[in-house]
Every structure is written in C-alpha cells, then in structure tokens.
Amino acid sequence: MFILEESKLLTLSDEVLMMILGSLSTTDLIRTSRTCERLNYLCLDMKLMTSLINPPDDYESMMLVFNKCINKKTKVLSISSSNYPNRGYTSSISPSMLFNLNPIYSTLDSHHIPSALTRLHLIRQVLDGEFVRNITMFPKTLKALDLSGTNVKYIKEESHWFRDMSQHFTELEELTLKDCFWVTTHSLMAISKCAELTSLNMEGCANVGNSIPYCSLACFQGFPKLKYDG
C-alpha cells in the first residue's frame, strides 16, 4: 500500500516558512500557493504582497492577483504580457479586475483595496476603452504609471482619455507611454498640467507631434517640473 508522506517542509513553523517564502518571486509565490491549504494561506499573507512583480500572465493567475493578492499594503503592481505578435496583443486582465484597484469601483473588502499603491506597470496589455474610459480610473495614489506597449481600444477621443488627470494624480512623478500608438498630440495638454511630473517617456508614440501648435502650447505653458535629458 502506497502511503503519501507529508512534506518535511510542512514540519517547519509558520515563522520559518514565512522567512523562506519571503525570498520567492511573485510567480513562485503564486505557484506555491496552489500546492496545499496551509501554504496557500501563508503565501497570500499581506506582508508578502507589498510588491507584485510580473506574475504569470494567464487568466487564473490574474484572478488570484486582483482578487486575493493585492491588499492595503501593496505598493507596487507590475503586469507584463509576452504576447504581442504584430501588435495583436492579448491580455488576461478584465475590466472588473482593474476596477478592484480603485476604492470607488472596487467590490473587494477594505483589506484588499490597494490604498497604498504608488507604482503601476501595465506592459503590453489590452484595455477596453468602453469600460476603462479614462485614466482617472486608476488609483489616485500613483506616483509612477507605466503603460508601455499597452493598447486602449474603442475610445472615441484619445485626448479625453487623459482629461482631468492632473486633478486626480496630484503626486504623479513618472508617466511612461512608450509605443502607445493611440496617444495623440491633443493628449499633451492634459498631461502637461500634472504639477509633480518629472519624467515623461513617449518614445514610439507615432501620432504625437503631428500638431505643432498643441505641442508648443503644452510645452510652453505646462510641465512645470519636467526634467529634460540632454
């Protein structure tokens, strides 16, 4: 008769296990959480979820990240997709998941709302503009927002997607829109009003610069703290 022996790892105390788990990456924590009930409970401890960096980009993992991993102590969330053949991006993030980042729209309990989130990286994702209608749907606590390679689809007016962002993100210091081909010159007016913005990356935004008056006006009247390289 085959007898399944308990793993020696589980003979360790919770305190020792937490020390071991604290050295794992976000991907390894998520995978480990699926092994047994006890490790699931420990892996999802708030103290281990302060920085969620590049978890597996599949729907099941994203559900776990946005519904159970993020919490009031999470400061960094970085999601990156490797699927972008010919810019036909695929994304495992649904609008309802993104809504859970904002206390106004979230359906989570207060312990799982990321009220301390300061850095959000959504790399090579696909956002539905019919649901994510404005950049202000992201948490106002952000100091850094990276949307490199992300495509916002089905938005009627690209410039309106950035409307009122300066009033919403009062502490935003870094904005990365690299390879966001849907961003237009008209968006610069709203972005330029961000009082604390010191870093702006719009490399690869092919539709920015096609209106000299808007570019000139935004650069002349806005960007009070932006630092220029070179």
GROMACS .gro file of C-alpha atoms in nm:
model
  230
    1MET     CA    1   0.000   0.000   0.000
    2PHE     CA    2   0.138   0.340  -0.104
    3ILE     CA    3   0.147   0.594   0.177
    4LEU     CA    4   0.185   0.962   0.090
    5GLU     CA    5   0.426   1.116   0.338
    6GLU     CA    6   0.385   1.473   0.450
    7SER     CA    7   0.649   1.704   0.308
    8LYS     CA    8   0.924   1.783   0.556
    9LEU     CA    9   0.880   2.145   0.457
   10LEU     CA   10   0.543   2.147   0.631
   11THR     CA   11   0.701   2.039   0.959
   12LEU     CA   12   0.854   2.385   0.987
   13SER     CA   13   0.683   2.656   1.188
   14ASP     CA   14   0.486   2.935   1.019
   15GLU     CA   15   0.755   3.184   1.119
   16VAL     CA   16   1.030   2.986   0.943
   17LEU     CA   17   0.812   2.922   0.639
   18MET     CA   18   0.740   3.295   0.610
   19MET     CA   19   1.113   3.365   0.604
   20ILE     CA   20   1.156   3.115   0.320
   21LEU     CA   21   0.855   3.240   0.128
   22GLY     CA   22   0.978   3.597   0.161
   23SER     CA   23   1.267   3.517  -0.074
   24LEU     CA   24   1.043   3.390  -0.354
   25SER     CA   25   0.934   3.584  -0.661
   26THR     CA   26   0.568   3.670  -0.720
   27THR     CA   27   0.542   3.389  -0.977
   28ASP     CA   28   0.688   3.135  -0.735
   29LEU     CA   29   0.458   3.253  -0.455
   30ILE     CA   30   0.151   3.208  -0.674
   31ARG     CA   31   0.261   2.861  -0.783
   32THR     CA   32   0.344   2.759  -0.427
   33SER     CA   33   0.005   2.883  -0.305
   34ARG     CA   34  -0.161   2.618  -0.520
   35THR     CA   35   0.014   2.325  -0.354
   36CYS     CA   36  -0.179   2.297  -0.028
   37GLU     CA   37  -0.416   2.484   0.203
   38ARG     CA   38  -0.154   2.583   0.456
   39LEU     CA   39   0.092   2.723   0.202
   40ASN     CA   40  -0.195   2.898   0.026
   41TYR     CA   41  -0.277   3.081   0.347
   42LEU     CA   42   0.088   3.178   0.411
   43CYS     CA   43   0.172   3.277   0.052
   44LEU     CA   44  -0.115   3.524   0.041
   45ASP     CA   45  -0.012   3.696   0.362
   46MET     CA   46  -0.023   4.075   0.324
   47LYS     CA   47   0.342   4.111   0.421
   48LEU     CA   48   0.446   3.909   0.114
   49MET     CA   49   0.222   4.104  -0.123
   50THR     CA   50   0.375   4.452  -0.095
   51SER     CA   51   0.535   4.419  -0.442
   52LEU     CA   52   0.370   4.206  -0.708
   53ILE     CA   53   0.616   4.184  -0.997
   54ASN     CA   54   0.528   4.004  -1.322
   55PRO     CA   55   0.300   3.721  -1.205
   56PRO     CA   56   0.211   3.455  -1.465
   57ASP     CA   57   0.011   3.617  -1.743
   58ASP     CA   58  -0.284   3.381  -1.750
   59TYR     CA   59  -0.645   3.442  -1.653
   60GLU     CA   60  -0.641   3.218  -1.343
   61SER     CA   61  -0.331   3.390  -1.204
   62MET     CA   62  -0.471   3.735  -1.279
   63MET     CA   63  -0.791   3.647  -1.094
   64LEU     CA   64  -0.583   3.548  -0.792
   65VAL     CA   65  -0.370   3.865  -0.811
   66PHE     CA   66  -0.659   4.110  -0.842
   67ASN     CA   67  -0.898   3.936  -0.603
   68LYS     CA   68  -0.676   3.798  -0.327
   69CYS     CA   69  -0.313   3.910  -0.361
   70ILE     CA   70  -0.348   4.287  -0.378
   71ASN     CA   71  -0.422   4.445  -0.043
   72LYS     CA   72  -0.393   4.767   0.155
   73LYS     CA   73  -0.015   4.717   0.190
   74THR     CA   74   0.058   4.659  -0.179
   75LYS     CA   75   0.278   4.939  -0.314
   76VAL     CA   76   0.394   4.801  -0.650
   77LEU     CA   77   0.198   4.610  -0.914
   78SER     CA   78   0.364   4.515  -1.243
   79ILE     CA   79   0.182   4.309  -1.507
   80SER     CA   80   0.362   4.225  -1.831
   81SER     CA   81   0.236   4.026  -2.129
   82SER     CA   82   0.475   3.848  -2.364
   83ASN     CA   83   0.209   3.805  -2.632
   84TYR     CA   84   0.232   4.084  -2.888
   85PRO     CA   85   0.275   3.942  -3.242
   86ASN     CA   86   0.228   4.227  -3.488
   87ARG     CA   87   0.078   4.429  -3.201
   88GLY     CA   88  -0.214   4.192  -3.187
   89TYR     CA   89  -0.183   4.192  -2.810
   90THR     CA   90  -0.367   3.953  -2.587
   91SER     CA   91  -0.442   4.031  -2.226
   92SER     CA   92  -0.558   3.830  -1.929
   93ILE     CA   93  -0.678   4.142  -1.745
   94SER     CA   94  -1.051   4.210  -1.750
   95PRO     CA   95  -1.212   4.549  -1.673
   96SER     CA   96  -1.354   4.412  -1.347
   97MET     CA   97  -1.001   4.331  -1.230
   98LEU     CA   98  -0.882   4.685  -1.296
   99PHE     CA   99  -1.185   4.824  -1.114
  100ASN     CA  100  -1.060   4.650  -0.799
  101LEU     CA  101  -0.761   4.885  -0.794
  102ASN     CA  102  -0.983   5.186  -0.731
  103PRO     CA  103  -1.175   5.219  -0.400
  104ILE     CA  104  -1.461   5.392  -0.581
  105TYR     CA  105  -1.533   5.096  -0.808
  106SER     CA  106  -1.387   4.800  -0.616
  107THR     CA  107  -1.608   4.517  -0.495
  108LEU     CA  108  -1.340   4.392  -0.256
  109ASP     CA  109  -1.340   4.437   0.119
  110SER     CA  110  -1.130   4.720   0.261
  111HIS     CA  111  -0.836   4.490   0.344
  112HIS     CA  112  -0.786   4.404  -0.024
  113ILE     CA  113  -0.819   4.752  -0.174
  114PRO     CA  114  -0.463   4.871  -0.261
  115SER     CA  115  -0.491   5.209  -0.091
  116ALA     CA  116  -0.110   5.240  -0.072
  117LEU     CA  117  -0.037   5.160  -0.438
  118THR     CA  118   0.227   5.401  -0.573
  119ARG     CA  119   0.366   5.222  -0.881
  120LEU     CA  120   0.154   5.055  -1.150
  121HIS     CA  121   0.305   4.894  -1.460
  122LEU     CA  122   0.071   4.750  -1.724
  123ILE     CA  123   0.303   4.640  -2.002
  124ARG     CA  124   0.172   4.525  -2.341
  125GLN     CA  125  -0.187   4.490  -2.222
  126VAL     CA  126  -0.517   4.547  -2.399
  127LEU     CA  127  -0.763   4.779  -2.223
  128ASP     CA  128  -1.122   4.818  -2.335
  129GLY     CA  129  -1.191   5.190  -2.361
  130GLU     CA  130  -1.565   5.131  -2.333
  131PHE     CA  131  -1.509   5.025  -1.972
  132VAL     CA  132  -1.177   5.188  -1.882
  133ARG     CA  133  -1.300   5.521  -2.016
  134ASN     CA  134  -1.046   5.747  -1.853
  135ILE     CA  135  -0.701   5.730  -1.699
  136THR     CA  136  -0.852   5.853  -1.372
  137MET     CA  137  -0.998   5.505  -1.318
  138PHE     CA  138  -0.654   5.411  -1.186
  139PRO     CA  139  -0.577   5.484  -0.816
  140LYS     CA  140  -0.505   5.848  -0.733
  141THR     CA  141  -0.219   5.740  -0.504
  142LEU     CA  142   0.008   5.660  -0.800
  143LYS     CA  143   0.348   5.821  -0.828
  144ALA     CA  144   0.452   5.617  -1.132
  145LEU     CA  145   0.237   5.480  -1.414
  146ASP     CA  146   0.382   5.272  -1.698
  147LEU     CA  147   0.161   5.174  -1.994
  148SER     CA  148   0.440   5.074  -2.232
  149GLY     CA  149   0.306   4.896  -2.538
  150THR     CA  150  -0.046   4.891  -2.397
  151ASN     CA  151  -0.333   4.941  -2.639
  152VAL     CA  152  -0.652   5.116  -2.527
  153LYS     CA  153  -0.918   5.010  -2.775
  154TYR     CA  154  -1.259   5.153  -2.858
  155ILE     CA  155  -1.204   5.505  -2.724
  156LYS     CA  156  -1.388   5.778  -2.911
  157GLU     CA  157  -1.148   6.065  -2.847
  158GLU     CA  158  -0.797   5.980  -2.732
  159SER     CA  159  -0.739   6.321  -2.575
  160HIS     CA  160  -1.041   6.278  -2.349
  161TRP     CA  161  -0.887   5.963  -2.202
  162PHE     CA  162  -0.637   6.186  -2.019
  163ARG     CA  163  -0.889   6.452  -1.915
  164ASP     CA  164  -0.869   6.574  -1.553
  165MET     CA  165  -0.566   6.354  -1.479
  166SER     CA  166  -0.379   6.645  -1.318
  167GLN     CA  167  -0.655   6.685  -1.059
  168HIS     CA  168  -0.669   6.311  -0.996
  169PHE     CA  169  -0.297   6.227  -0.982
  170THR     CA  170  -0.169   6.503  -0.757
  171GLU     CA  171   0.153   6.309  -0.677
  172LEU     CA  172   0.229   6.153  -1.017
  173GLU     CA  173   0.600   6.189  -1.093
  174GLU     CA  174   0.661   5.937  -1.372
  175LEU     CA  175   0.448   5.859  -1.678
  176THR     CA  176   0.560   5.611  -1.944
  177LEU     CA  177   0.359   5.582  -2.265
  178LYS     CA  178   0.626   5.416  -2.478
  179ASP     CA  179   0.489   5.263  -2.800
  180CYS     CA  180   0.133   5.375  -2.722
  181PHE     CA  181   0.046   5.447  -3.085
  182TRP     CA  182  -0.311   5.551  -2.994
  183VAL     CA  183  -0.190   5.857  -2.797
  184THR     CA  184  -0.223   6.184  -2.992
  185THR     CA  185  -0.076   6.533  -2.967
  186HIS     CA  186  -0.401   6.662  -2.815
  187SER     CA  187  -0.333   6.439  -2.512
  188LEU     CA  188  -0.030   6.652  -2.425
  189MET     CA  189  -0.244   6.938  -2.297
  190ALA     CA  190  -0.394   6.726  -2.018
  191ILE     CA  191  -0.062   6.556  -1.938
  192SER     CA  192   0.127   6.886  -1.923
  193LYS     CA  193  -0.088   7.005  -1.631
  194CYS     CA  194   0.046   6.736  -1.392
  195ALA     CA  195   0.223   6.955  -1.141
  196GLU     CA  196   0.464   6.694  -0.998
  197LEU     CA  197   0.554   6.517  -1.324
  198THR     CA  198   0.933   6.496  -1.362
  199SER     CA  199   0.964   6.208  -1.612
  200LEU     CA  200   0.765   6.152  -1.933
  201ASN     CA  201   0.851   5.883  -2.189
  202MET     CA  202   0.656   5.894  -2.517
  203GLU     CA  203   0.906   5.713  -2.736
  204GLY     CA  204   0.732   5.536  -3.022
  205CYS     CA  205   0.410   5.740  -2.995
  206ALA     CA  206   0.388   5.791  -3.370
  207ASN     CA  207   0.080   6.013  -3.355
  208VAL     CA  208   0.235   6.266  -3.117
  209GLY     CA  209   0.391   6.566  -3.285
  210ASN     CA  210   0.156   6.600  -3.578
  211SER     CA  211   0.022   6.930  -3.443
  212ILE     CA  212   0.292   7.188  -3.378
  213PRO     CA  213   0.058   7.442  -3.209
  214TYR     CA  214  -0.060   7.188  -2.948
  215CYS     CA  215   0.296   7.068  -2.882
  216SER     CA  216   0.422   7.424  -2.846
  217LEU     CA  217   0.139   7.532  -2.619
  218ALA     CA  218   0.169   7.226  -2.394
  219CYS     CA  219   0.546   7.264  -2.358
  220PHE     CA  220   0.531   7.642  -2.307
  221GLN     CA  221   0.250   7.656  -2.051
  222GLY     CA  222   0.279   7.314  -1.885
  223PHE     CA  223   0.524   7.059  -1.745
  224PRO     CA  224   0.643   7.280  -1.455
  225LYS     CA  225   0.878   7.015  -1.310
  226LEU     CA  226   0.960   6.801  -1.613
  227LYS     CA  227   1.331   6.721  -1.645
  228TYR     CA  228   1.477   6.719  -1.994
  229ASP     CA  229   1.759   6.481  -2.086
  230GLY     CA  230   2.046   6.605  -2.297
   0.00000   0.00000   0.00000
